Amino acid sequence: MTKLKVRYILLLFFIFSCSAEKINLSPVGENSVSLNGSGPTYSLNDRKNLIIYSSEITSLIGSFPKFRNDAVNSEVTILKLHLKDYISAINAYNLVEMENSRIKFEKSYKKLQKLRKFLNKDEDEVLNRYLVRIKTNMSFLQGNISKDSLSTFKN
């Protein structure tokens, strides 16, 4: 009799402890579907391109080398911060923050271009290579955002 009671208790404990709060059966994922109606979302093809280009930028951010010039290193840190803000704004489809981050990125990019003259030739080439790849991927990212959606949110 006690074995039967223990089994019932274990069965009840197992049933109540194994509850799921949210089940997502979609193979596309939660990020590409907007359930709260906060704004337009990206198409599947645009989302794929955004993932490719933003992952390239993220890997460049992670592998950015350190330079001998402290001013360049501090500006690189600021550039990385603006790039991360831009990518997170793209993921959230926050067009205002996306535009602000892009403007800040461009200012930081121009500062780095001016600071390049204080680096030796090898470091200058490395920095230029990184900046060109980042700028190229930023251009591709901006090209994948529909222009109609940008014009509806600007005042």
GROMACS .gro file of C-alpha atoms in nm:
model
  155
    1MET     CA    1   0.000   0.000   0.000
    2THR     CA    2   0.281   0.241   0.078
    3LYS     CA    3   0.446   0.161  -0.255
    4LEU     CA    4   0.126   0.259  -0.429
    5LYS     CA    5   0.107   0.592  -0.240
    6VAL     CA    6   0.470   0.666  -0.319
    7ARG     CA    7   0.407   0.595  -0.687
    8TYR     CA    8   0.107   0.830  -0.692
    9ILE     CA    9   0.305   1.101  -0.519
   10LEU     CA   10   0.593   1.062  -0.764
   11LEU     CA   11   0.354   1.062  -1.057
   12LEU     CA   12   0.184   1.381  -0.937
   13PHE     CA   13   0.520   1.543  -0.869
   14PHE     CA   14   0.638   1.452  -1.218
   15ILE     CA   15   0.322   1.583  -1.387
   16PHE     CA   16   0.329   1.919  -1.211
   17SER     CA   17   0.703   1.971  -1.243
   18CYS     CA   18   0.710   1.915  -1.619
   19SER     CA   19   0.511   2.209  -1.744
   20ALA     CA   20   0.618   2.420  -2.036
   21GLU     CA   21   0.557   2.794  -2.036
   22LYS     CA   22   0.594   2.854  -2.408
   23ILE     CA   23   0.632   2.604  -2.686
   24ASN     CA   24   0.773   2.721  -3.019
   25LEU     CA   25   0.717   2.472  -3.297
   26SER     CA   26   0.821   2.708  -3.577
   27PRO     CA   27   1.135   2.607  -3.767
   28VAL     CA   28   1.193   2.971  -3.861
   29GLY     CA   29   1.226   3.087  -3.505
   30GLU     CA   30   1.081   3.345  -3.279
   31ASN     CA   31   1.291   3.638  -3.401
   32SER     CA   32   1.144   3.650  -3.748
   33VAL     CA   33   0.780   3.654  -3.635
   34SER     CA   34   0.629   3.963  -3.478
   35LEU     CA   35   0.353   3.864  -3.239
   36ASN     CA   36   0.316   4.197  -3.063
   37GLY     CA   37   0.256   4.403  -3.378
   38SER     CA   38   0.536   4.647  -3.298
   39GLY     CA   39   0.609   4.710  -3.662
   40PRO     CA   40   0.696   4.547  -3.989
   41THR     CA   41   0.930   4.252  -3.992
   42TYR     CA   42   1.188   4.136  -4.243
   43SER     CA   43   1.115   3.883  -4.513
   44LEU     CA   44   1.286   3.547  -4.486
   45ASN     CA   45   1.540   3.633  -4.757
   46ASP     CA   46   1.615   3.973  -4.599
   47ARG     CA   47   1.650   3.807  -4.258
   48LYS     CA   48   1.898   3.555  -4.400
   49ASN     CA   49   2.108   3.835  -4.553
   50LEU     CA   50   2.091   4.038  -4.233
   51ILE     CA   51   2.218   3.740  -4.035
   52ILE     CA   52   2.505   3.685  -4.278
   53TYR     CA   53   2.623   4.046  -4.281
   54SER     CA   54   2.570   4.110  -3.911
   55SER     CA   55   2.756   3.791  -3.820
   56GLU     CA   56   3.045   3.904  -4.038
   57ILE     CA   57   3.051   4.238  -3.856
   58THR     CA   58   3.029   4.062  -3.520
   59SER     CA   59   3.323   3.837  -3.605
   60LEU     CA   60   3.523   4.142  -3.715
   61ILE     CA   61   3.441   4.313  -3.386
   62GLY     CA   62   3.559   4.007  -3.195
   63SER     CA   63   3.886   3.973  -3.384
   64PHE     CA   64   3.981   4.341  -3.398
   65PRO     CA   65   4.352   4.372  -3.310
   66LYS     CA   66   4.508   4.606  -3.055
   67PHE     CA   67   4.726   4.887  -3.186
   68ARG     CA   68   5.019   5.074  -3.032
   69ASN     CA   69   4.832   5.404  -3.038
   70ASP     CA   70   4.597   5.449  -2.741
   71ALA     CA   71   4.378   5.703  -2.922
   72VAL     CA   72   4.318   5.454  -3.203
   73ASN     CA   73   4.237   5.178  -2.952
   74SER     CA   74   3.987   5.395  -2.767
   75GLU     CA   75   3.820   5.500  -3.094
   76VAL     CA   76   3.806   5.134  -3.203
   77THR     CA   77   3.627   5.056  -2.876
   78ILE     CA   78   3.374   5.332  -2.948
   79LEU     CA   79   3.330   5.204  -3.304
   80LYS     CA   80   3.263   4.853  -3.173
   81LEU     CA   81   3.000   4.987  -2.934
   82HIS     CA   82   2.817   5.171  -3.213
   83LEU     CA   83   2.828   4.862  -3.434
   84LYS     CA   84   2.681   4.647  -3.157
   85ASP     CA   85   2.406   4.905  -3.104
   86TYR     CA   86   2.334   4.908  -3.477
   87ILE     CA   87   2.306   4.530  -3.498
   88SER     CA   88   2.082   4.510  -3.192
   89ALA     CA   89   1.862   4.786  -3.339
   90ILE     CA   90   1.832   4.585  -3.660
   91ASN     CA   91   1.729   4.276  -3.466
   92ALA     CA   92   1.467   4.477  -3.275
   93TYR     CA   93   1.359   4.664  -3.591
   94ASN     CA   94   1.411   4.988  -3.403
   95LEU     CA   95   1.455   5.229  -3.694
   96VAL     CA   96   1.524   5.536  -3.482
   97GLU     CA   97   1.803   5.365  -3.289
   98MET     CA   98   1.931   5.214  -3.612
   99GLU     CA   99   1.968   5.558  -3.768
  100ASN     CA  100   2.129   5.705  -3.454
  101SER     CA  101   2.377   5.419  -3.431
  102ARG     CA  102   2.462   5.451  -3.800
  103ILE     CA  103   2.534   5.824  -3.763
  104LYS     CA  104   2.752   5.760  -3.457
  105PHE     CA  105   2.930   5.481  -3.641
  106GLU     CA  106   3.007   5.712  -3.934
  107LYS     CA  107   3.150   5.979  -3.702
  108SER     CA  108   3.370   5.723  -3.531
  109TYR     CA  109   3.473   5.579  -3.869
  110LYS     CA  110   3.581   5.924  -3.989
  111LYS     CA  111   3.779   5.980  -3.667
  112LEU     CA  112   3.959   5.652  -3.720
  113GLN     CA  113   4.041   5.753  -4.076
  114LYS     CA  114   4.204   6.069  -3.940
  115LEU     CA  115   4.392   5.877  -3.669
  116ARG     CA  116   4.537   5.631  -3.920
  117LYS     CA  117   4.821   5.871  -4.000
  118PHE     CA  118   4.963   5.811  -3.651
  119LEU     CA  119   5.007   5.437  -3.711
  120ASN     CA  120   5.297   5.263  -3.875
  121LYS     CA  121   5.247   5.121  -4.222
  122ASP     CA  122   5.165   4.764  -4.117
  123GLU     CA  123   4.912   4.868  -3.853
  124ASP     CA  124   4.758   5.116  -4.096
  125GLU     CA  125   4.704   4.840  -4.352
  126VAL     CA  126   4.548   4.610  -4.092
  127LEU     CA  127   4.316   4.883  -3.967
  128ASN     CA  128   4.222   4.977  -4.323
  129ARG     CA  129   4.142   4.615  -4.407
  130TYR     CA  130   3.910   4.587  -4.106
  131LEU     CA  131   3.743   4.921  -4.174
  132VAL     CA  132   3.680   4.836  -4.539
  133ARG     CA  133   3.523   4.501  -4.451
  134ILE     CA  134   3.305   4.663  -4.183
  135LYS     CA  135   3.197   4.943  -4.414
  136THR     CA  136   3.115   4.695  -4.692
  137ASN     CA  137   2.899   4.482  -4.462
  138MET     CA  138   2.729   4.795  -4.325
  139SER     CA  139   2.641   4.894  -4.680
  140PHE     CA  140   2.498   4.549  -4.747
  141LEU     CA  141   2.296   4.566  -4.424
  142GLN     CA  142   2.153   4.906  -4.515
  143GLY     CA  143   2.067   4.776  -4.860
  144ASN     CA  144   1.859   4.494  -4.711
  145ILE     CA  145   1.637   4.723  -4.506
  146SER     CA  146   1.335   4.823  -4.710
  147LYS     CA  147   1.332   5.191  -4.794
  148ASP     CA  148   0.952   5.215  -4.762
  149SER     CA  149   0.966   5.121  -4.396
  150LEU     CA  150   1.236   5.381  -4.328
  151SER     CA  151   1.034   5.662  -4.482
  152THR     CA  152   0.725   5.584  -4.273
  153PHE     CA  153   0.909   5.624  -3.944
  154LYS     CA  154   1.102   5.947  -4.020
  155ASN     CA  155   0.947   6.278  -3.926
   0.00000   0.00000   0.00000
